[in-house]
């Protein structure tokens, strides 16, 4: 029929042009493929003759993944597990990867690790260990200002990541059951029975017997001689040498400074630390002491707390809030920078570019990113506010980098691959809570779970239990009569010492950087910005395939 002939004629005339327009729009919206240079593309274009056939019009250029800018601008909130990096080109060994970075504008670190200011994660022992490793610890403020300042002084006064909490009595005291704990090597005796007092003697475990239980310590204690006490700034090698010289007398030494007793270190403690991966210089300030940070709130009372912390020697402060974009935090940032201009202040928490811009304008030296991503946090569930951590880190870092403000990716870290993702997406450091909870250095005593696992308590600072101690200020709820939990109380299995598992974790991170062709954090950030590094979103099946699967049973050991 004539109408069919007419239709055929029109389609043959216009269909190729329609397809050509569609193809042009598609290629305009797609980013360049990552591993082919623009020059190569031009040479390929010149080498291949253009044809006007329909098959060439519908042929589209294949490419691997997406650039970060395109991926994170589609309106989805991605977590670390949602995305995966595609491998790049390797031209250097793993040992050539440098993880040195900055916590804030003026605080350099050898490794990008920060312990979270939680009362079941960071006190003096954890902070000392993190500094020894080349990272830094941020001491929580869910305690009195004087107690928090004491934690800071404890870190600043020692050079070994060992802490024993020595038992100290006065000469008139009597030992009851202190030696029931096999970890106690001795009982120290000072003039007042307190650490900040002159050491006068000690009772070693080997000297103790049950019949002495009712007698005063002054009746049978050994006097404190010069060989018992060593300066608190002795490093591990000096302590080891001293203990070997005193081996016949005793297997412990007392660390002391002018103000009194700092700690007791045993030969067993030193041998254990020597058995871990070798420690470097650590994170030290200009006076040679370990660097340590502290968290504070945004109330007027925190100004007095800050004064005590500065006197104790704190190196950086973190304004601790679940939602940092507030008038309270902005005013506190300005107060800190005005009153203590040499002190770095880290603001947060934030998850959006506009939040970050407000705090940068106020004068922060670093930004803490994350809202509701922690394993014990329920903020997103309770308040319907937050953001997937991968998206949050990328977005905030894209703004902060323009002002030279380092970003701390806070929360959501369960294993080394997530650290790689956080750092490559723009973070300078990762802040860890659950990853470090349950370790030897975390506060608290070990207990036994009903299934026989050795555990330590780990609780969110938004849990009702923690808020009853004062952390409700972090959620701007300290003045509310009705307390709403934004966290839970749980337990973590014994993970051993951070001095052992953090070095292995950092080695895994280096291998991840090598696979991406990034020899440092700055080079990783540049590869991301230039769209050389490509990403894809993973399906549930892909996430499952990327882990251990299809086995009857297995034992998973990281190192």
XYZ file of C-alpha atoms in Angstrom:
559
model
C 0.000 0.000 0.000
C 1.061 3.580 -0.610
C 0.968 4.523 3.107
C 3.509 1.771 3.961
C 5.873 2.966 1.220
C 5.623 6.501 2.593
C 6.337 5.319 6.173
C 9.400 3.361 5.031
C 10.762 6.355 3.182
C 10.385 8.684 6.209
C 11.988 6.209 8.627
C 14.958 5.672 6.339
C 15.467 9.426 6.173
C 15.072 10.405 9.832
C 15.891 7.345 11.991
C 19.720 7.615 11.632
C 19.589 11.283 12.657
C 17.493 10.463 15.724
C 19.954 7.774 16.791
C 22.901 10.081 16.172
C 21.387 12.760 18.445
C 20.726 10.178 21.167
C 24.300 8.902 20.918
C 25.700 12.447 21.165
C 23.696 13.176 24.313
C 24.866 9.903 25.876
C 28.561 10.518 25.161
C 28.275 14.081 26.472
C 26.942 12.849 29.823
C 29.506 10.043 30.236
C 32.950 10.728 31.825
C 36.171 9.848 30.057
C 37.543 6.356 30.484
C 40.204 6.400 33.206
C 43.234 4.651 31.783
C 43.350 6.165 28.291
C 44.821 9.631 27.949
C 43.122 12.377 25.947
C 46.020 12.284 23.457
C 45.452 8.545 22.900
C 41.777 9.198 22.320
C 42.585 11.837 19.682
C 44.957 9.504 17.864
C 42.364 6.724 17.922
C 39.756 9.117 16.592
C 42.008 10.181 13.681
C 43.046 6.633 12.900
C 39.487 5.319 12.670
C 37.554 6.602 9.654
C 34.043 7.947 10.314
C 31.196 6.053 8.710
C 27.634 7.163 8.461
C 26.147 3.701 8.760
C 23.493 2.970 11.354
C 25.741 0.400 13.128
C 28.391 3.064 13.840
C 25.786 5.521 15.070
C 24.502 3.150 17.727
C 27.969 1.957 18.849
C 28.838 3.456 22.252
C 32.247 3.686 23.913
C 32.811 1.144 26.707
C 34.339 2.359 29.976
C 35.158 1.079 33.465
C 33.104 2.408 36.343
C 32.439 6.031 37.234
C 34.407 8.969 38.504
C 33.641 9.868 42.118
C 31.961 13.143 41.168
C 29.393 11.399 38.990
C 28.852 8.496 41.389
C 28.216 10.635 44.456
C 25.923 13.120 42.707
C 23.071 10.768 41.945
C 21.090 11.300 45.143
C 22.048 8.032 46.848
C 23.539 7.788 50.346
C 26.355 5.257 50.105
C 28.155 3.462 52.908
C 31.667 2.072 52.526
C 30.396 -1.402 51.625
C 28.133 -0.011 48.890
C 31.065 1.058 46.715
C 34.222 -0.567 45.434
C 37.322 0.911 43.779
C 38.571 -0.565 40.538
C 42.301 -1.419 40.490
C 44.728 0.945 38.778
C 48.403 0.652 37.739
C 51.244 -0.439 40.082
C 54.790 0.862 39.611
C 56.118 0.798 43.201
C 56.498 -1.746 46.048
C 54.182 -1.828 49.069
C 56.914 -0.529 51.363
C 57.104 2.645 49.259
C 53.573 3.629 50.344
C 53.575 6.460 52.889
C 50.570 6.854 55.196
C 51.862 10.010 56.873
C 49.147 12.629 57.119
C 47.671 15.435 59.218
C 45.047 15.287 61.934
C 44.495 19.035 61.678
C 46.291 21.998 60.137
C 49.253 21.750 62.537
C 49.231 18.183 63.899
C 51.225 15.730 61.715
C 50.795 11.952 62.142
C 52.796 8.986 60.882
C 49.679 6.829 60.490
C 46.094 7.982 59.829
C 44.617 6.519 63.016
C 42.713 8.377 65.751
C 41.018 6.804 68.758
C 37.535 8.088 69.457
C 36.700 10.202 72.539
C 34.455 7.542 74.082
C 34.596 6.479 77.715
C 35.023 2.812 76.745
C 37.740 3.587 74.175
C 40.149 6.411 75.053
C 41.742 7.279 78.353
C 45.463 7.630 79.064
C 46.493 4.054 78.216
C 44.883 4.110 74.757
C 46.127 7.642 74.054
C 49.706 6.665 74.956
C 49.552 3.577 72.744
C 48.133 5.518 69.783
C 50.867 8.141 70.104
C 53.519 5.410 70.292
C 52.175 3.961 67.029
C 52.307 7.332 65.263
C 48.601 8.132 65.552
C 46.815 10.063 68.295
C 44.178 9.492 70.957
C 41.376 11.900 71.870
C 40.516 11.571 75.571
C 36.777 11.574 76.323
C 35.146 14.202 78.544
C 32.520 12.012 80.201
C 34.296 12.672 83.498
C 35.266 15.596 85.703
C 37.551 18.295 84.257
C 40.294 17.452 86.777
C 40.147 13.735 85.930
C 40.352 14.469 82.202
C 43.326 16.773 82.778
C 44.978 13.975 84.793
C 44.629 11.639 81.798
C 46.387 14.231 79.634
C 49.238 14.655 82.139
C 49.637 10.882 82.346
C 50.149 10.607 78.581
C 52.520 13.557 78.451
C 54.671 12.209 81.292
C 55.527 8.773 79.869
C 57.538 7.406 76.957
C 56.404 3.779 77.001
C 52.897 2.599 76.023
C 52.509 0.595 79.221
C 50.073 1.311 82.007
C 49.426 -0.697 85.151
C 47.459 1.544 87.562
C 49.744 0.822 90.548
C 48.333 0.197 94.010
C 49.567 2.879 96.399
C 49.133 2.943 100.189
C 50.405 5.011 103.096
C 52.859 3.551 105.680
C 50.035 3.021 108.196
C 47.906 1.028 105.763
C 47.454 -2.738 105.753
C 47.342 -5.115 102.803
C 44.149 -7.142 102.657
C 43.567 -8.873 99.308
C 45.508 -6.713 96.849
C 47.802 -9.595 95.849
C 44.829 -11.781 94.919
C 45.191 -10.214 91.474
C 48.097 -12.068 89.794
C 48.831 -9.007 87.644
C 49.871 -6.928 90.696
C 53.698 -7.107 91.057
C 53.936 -4.905 94.135
C 52.244 -2.451 96.465
C 53.906 0.960 96.603
C 54.108 3.058 99.742
C 54.178 6.846 99.615
C 54.113 9.376 102.438
C 50.460 10.275 101.892
C 49.219 7.122 100.198
C 48.660 9.046 96.963
C 50.621 9.104 93.694
C 51.603 12.770 93.979
C 53.675 12.084 97.079
C 57.210 10.915 97.879
C 57.860 7.196 97.441
C 59.152 5.675 100.687
C 58.974 1.927 100.104
C 57.284 -1.070 98.540
C 56.107 -4.599 99.199
C 56.888 -7.072 96.403
C 54.651 -10.041 95.714
C 57.510 -12.340 96.720
C 57.678 -10.609 100.126
C 54.007 -11.048 100.893
C 52.591 -13.775 103.101
C 49.178 -14.135 104.707
C 50.443 -13.740 108.289
C 51.462 -10.130 107.537
C 47.860 -9.210 106.754
C 47.195 -7.334 109.991
C 50.537 -5.527 110.215
C 51.261 -1.993 109.063
C 53.199 -1.683 105.844
C 55.866 0.398 107.597
C 56.748 -2.654 109.719
C 57.939 -4.825 106.855
C 58.127 -2.827 103.620
C 61.401 -2.553 101.742
C 62.788 0.995 101.537
C 62.772 2.677 98.127
C 66.360 2.818 96.869
C 67.783 4.556 93.815
C 67.757 1.414 91.694
C 64.001 1.024 92.169
C 63.059 4.360 90.617
C 63.691 5.526 87.048
C 62.649 8.783 85.341
C 59.203 8.664 83.734
C 60.692 9.725 80.382
C 62.714 6.501 80.035
C 61.984 4.882 76.690
C 61.570 1.149 76.109
C 65.260 0.453 75.462
C 66.380 2.260 78.625
C 63.771 0.460 80.704
C 64.791 -2.887 79.258
C 68.446 -2.234 80.056
C 67.626 -1.103 83.617
C 65.461 -4.139 84.368
C 68.151 -6.505 83.094
C 70.680 -4.903 85.453
C 68.281 -5.290 88.403
C 67.165 -8.797 87.483
C 68.403 -10.407 90.718
C 66.772 -7.791 92.942
C 63.343 -7.408 91.371
C 61.488 -7.713 88.064
C 59.846 -4.285 88.089
C 60.739 -0.600 88.170
C 58.854 2.475 89.321
C 58.437 5.349 86.873
C 58.533 8.610 88.774
C 58.790 12.346 88.259
C 59.200 15.263 90.643
C 55.517 15.229 91.536
C 55.532 11.572 92.590
C 54.798 8.125 91.168
C 53.722 7.745 87.535
C 53.534 3.981 87.073
C 55.074 0.558 87.634
C 56.590 -1.329 84.700
C 57.506 -5.020 84.886
C 60.011 -7.000 82.885
C 57.092 -9.024 81.481
C 55.426 -5.805 80.237
C 58.599 -4.735 78.437
C 59.132 -8.156 76.849
C 55.544 -8.186 75.598
C 55.866 -4.786 73.908
C 59.214 -5.813 72.391
C 57.422 -8.776 70.826
C 55.042 -6.522 68.898
C 55.971 -4.885 65.552
C 58.746 -2.376 66.117
C 57.617 1.068 67.224
C 58.970 4.210 65.609
C 59.422 7.631 67.150
C 55.689 8.062 67.590
C 53.693 11.284 67.541
C 55.685 13.732 69.628
C 55.442 17.454 70.263
C 58.319 19.928 70.223
C 59.281 19.093 73.827
C 59.568 15.387 73.030
C 56.391 14.370 74.852
C 53.675 12.323 73.190
C 50.888 14.281 71.580
C 47.346 13.821 72.877
C 43.978 15.399 72.216
C 40.894 15.933 74.334
C 37.195 16.335 73.662
C 35.151 19.160 75.148
C 31.583 20.395 74.808
C 30.199 23.769 73.837
C 28.809 25.015 77.164
C 30.279 27.854 79.235
C 31.514 25.297 81.784
C 33.677 23.774 79.045
C 35.737 26.958 78.956
C 36.954 26.154 82.471
C 37.563 22.549 81.442
C 39.596 23.780 78.473
C 41.767 25.928 80.717
C 42.697 22.865 82.814
C 43.425 20.827 79.684
C 45.699 23.520 78.258
C 47.612 23.679 81.544
C 47.964 19.879 81.441
C 49.574 20.149 77.984
C 46.823 19.091 75.570
C 47.884 19.407 71.918
C 44.495 19.604 70.174
C 40.836 19.826 71.214
C 37.813 18.265 69.544
C 34.434 19.938 69.946
C 32.277 16.903 70.530
C 28.748 17.105 69.140
C 26.597 14.719 67.113
C 25.451 17.699 64.998
C 28.191 20.315 64.875
C 26.519 22.916 62.694
C 25.126 24.988 65.563
C 25.513 28.478 66.978
C 26.903 26.881 70.149
C 29.800 25.243 68.337
C 30.521 28.207 66.090
C 30.800 30.485 69.124
C 33.049 27.957 70.918
C 35.330 27.673 67.873
C 35.771 31.432 67.852
C 36.394 31.469 71.621
C 39.095 28.784 71.427
C 40.886 30.434 68.501
C 40.716 33.825 70.215
C 41.830 32.611 73.662
C 44.362 29.940 72.630
C 45.468 30.870 69.082
C 48.236 28.245 69.043
C 45.818 25.416 69.880
C 44.257 23.486 67.003
C 40.492 22.977 67.281
C 38.555 20.298 65.411
C 34.865 20.849 64.730
C 31.998 18.488 63.980
C 30.341 16.236 63.510
C 29.218 17.168 59.994
C 28.054 15.223 56.932
C 27.148 17.933 54.409
C 29.073 20.555 52.466
C 27.041 23.426 53.929
C 27.706 22.242 57.491
C 31.406 22.058 56.714
C 31.477 25.516 55.139
C 29.955 27.099 58.263
C 32.575 25.572 60.578
C 35.433 26.361 58.188
C 34.286 29.983 58.122
C 34.303 29.971 61.948
C 37.993 28.953 61.962
C 38.272 25.182 62.522
C 41.601 23.435 61.927
C 39.983 20.075 61.175
C 36.568 18.531 60.558
C 35.099 15.354 62.006
C 32.704 13.622 59.590
C 29.992 11.125 60.463
C 26.474 10.969 61.831
C 24.901 7.698 62.866
C 27.459 5.403 61.203
C 29.000 3.918 64.361
C 28.188 0.349 65.370
C 26.648 1.473 68.680
C 24.936 4.623 67.315
C 21.190 4.829 66.637
C 20.951 8.498 65.569
C 19.759 7.733 62.027
C 17.188 5.293 63.371
C 15.895 7.585 66.138
C 16.164 11.007 64.490
C 15.962 10.176 60.752
C 19.014 12.401 60.214
C 22.482 11.494 58.968
C 24.180 10.243 55.837
C 25.919 7.181 54.459
C 29.545 7.477 55.494
C 31.136 7.077 52.061
C 28.982 9.869 50.633
C 29.526 12.066 53.700
C 33.317 11.756 53.589
C 33.513 12.471 49.871
C 31.190 15.477 49.992
C 32.756 17.140 53.052
C 36.316 16.462 51.877
C 35.579 18.028 48.480
C 34.791 21.303 50.264
C 37.365 21.095 53.078
C 40.264 20.428 50.694
C 39.710 23.807 49.070
C 40.491 25.480 52.420
C 43.299 23.129 53.451
C 41.244 21.686 56.309
C 41.927 17.974 57.022
C 38.939 15.643 57.383
C 38.544 12.903 59.990
C 36.276 10.047 58.873
C 34.547 9.160 62.139
C 32.698 5.853 62.378
C 31.789 2.874 60.247
C 35.239 1.232 60.326
C 35.179 -2.548 60.758
C 38.138 -3.697 58.682
C 41.132 -2.418 56.710
C 39.335 -2.101 53.361
C 36.970 0.478 54.825
C 39.964 2.496 56.026
C 41.299 2.463 52.451
C 37.945 3.703 51.138
C 37.667 6.477 53.744
C 41.179 7.773 53.036
C 40.956 7.611 49.250
C 37.553 9.332 49.276
C 39.217 12.366 50.841
C 39.745 11.791 54.557
C 43.144 12.494 56.101
C 42.538 10.217 59.087
C 40.012 7.700 60.370
C 38.577 7.899 63.886
C 37.828 4.504 65.386
C 35.713 3.408 68.322
C 34.447 -0.143 67.889
C 37.588 -1.097 65.949
C 39.673 -0.390 69.084
C 37.118 -1.318 71.770
C 37.848 -4.575 73.547
C 41.608 -4.112 73.210
C 44.072 -4.265 76.088
C 44.400 -0.482 76.089
C 40.655 0.259 76.159
C 39.274 1.303 79.582
C 37.471 -1.261 81.704
C 37.934 -4.790 82.943
C 37.481 -7.966 80.958
C 34.571 -10.214 81.787
C 33.192 -13.476 80.459
C 30.176 -13.527 78.177
C 27.683 -16.340 78.651
C 29.088 -18.072 75.557
C 32.562 -18.137 77.131
C 34.032 -15.222 75.129
C 36.298 -12.794 76.971
C 34.787 -9.337 76.489
C 34.950 -5.664 77.508
C 32.040 -3.256 77.702
C 31.568 -0.943 74.730
C 28.871 1.702 74.822
C 27.711 4.549 72.658
C 28.026 8.031 74.087
C 24.364 8.442 73.181
C 23.310 5.474 75.313
C 21.269 6.253 78.409
C 24.032 4.731 80.553
C 26.679 7.100 79.134
C 24.344 10.102 79.135
C 23.750 9.647 82.848
C 27.463 10.490 83.276
C 27.209 13.725 81.285
C 27.526 12.860 77.586
C 23.942 14.049 76.917
C 25.533 17.464 76.281
C 26.932 15.982 73.067
C 23.363 15.560 71.810
C 22.223 18.969 73.108
C 20.017 17.128 75.580
C 21.677 18.019 78.873
C 18.938 20.539 79.683
C 16.025 18.310 78.662
C 13.962 16.512 81.279
C 13.206 13.626 78.930
C 16.328 11.740 77.830
C 16.197 9.991 74.443
C 18.861 7.395 73.711
C 20.847 7.638 70.480
C 23.115 4.692 71.260
C 23.310 1.287 72.896
C 25.441 -0.577 75.437
C 27.187 -3.713 74.248
C 30.404 -5.692 74.504
C 33.426 -6.344 72.314
C 35.595 -9.483 72.316
C 39.180 -9.334 73.551
C 41.222 -8.138 70.566
C 44.634 -8.076 72.212
C 46.850 -5.010 72.083
C 46.518 -2.183 69.556
C 50.336 -2.222 69.504
C 50.004 -5.533 67.667
C 46.942 -5.319 65.430
C 47.195 -1.682 64.266
C 50.599 -2.194 62.502
C 49.172 -5.188 60.635
C 46.081 -3.168 59.722
C 48.261 -0.379 58.347
C 50.178 -2.889 56.238
C 46.871 -4.050 54.739
C 45.966 -0.414 54.011
C 49.302 0.040 52.225
C 48.526 -2.959 50.029
C 45.161 -1.417 49.171
C 46.872 1.834 48.179
C 49.339 -0.091 46.043
C 46.502 -1.801 44.139
C 45.068 1.643 43.428
C 48.403 3.005 42.215
C 48.576 5.547 45.048
C 51.853 5.841 46.945
C 50.527 8.378 49.486
C 47.345 10.048 50.685
C 47.905 13.178 48.564
C 48.470 11.043 45.459
C 45.285 9.048 46.193
C 43.281 12.263 46.536
C 44.693 13.576 43.251
C 43.882 10.334 41.432
C 40.314 10.599 42.728
C 39.921 14.266 41.739
C 41.278 13.628 38.248
C 38.780 10.761 37.793
C 41.659 8.373 37.141
C 40.397 6.205 39.995
C 37.059 4.627 39.142
C 34.311 3.286 41.361
C 31.258 1.111 41.031
C 28.241 0.460 43.224
C 28.004 -3.129 44.436
C 24.897 -5.260 44.477
C 24.097 -7.403 47.496
C 25.374 -10.436 45.593
C 28.630 -8.629 44.769
C 29.150 -7.714 48.437
C 28.551 -11.346 49.377
C 30.923 -12.576 46.677
C 33.612 -10.131 47.896
C 33.734 -11.820 51.296
C 34.286 -15.372 52.476
C 31.497 -17.566 51.093
C 30.470 -21.061 49.978
C 32.443 -22.825 52.729
C 31.217 -25.356 55.264
C 33.404 -23.774 57.936
C 36.484 -21.596 58.156
C 38.810 -19.758 60.524
C 39.439 -16.127 59.630
C 42.744 -14.693 60.846
C 43.887 -11.273 59.668
C 47.562 -11.760 60.575
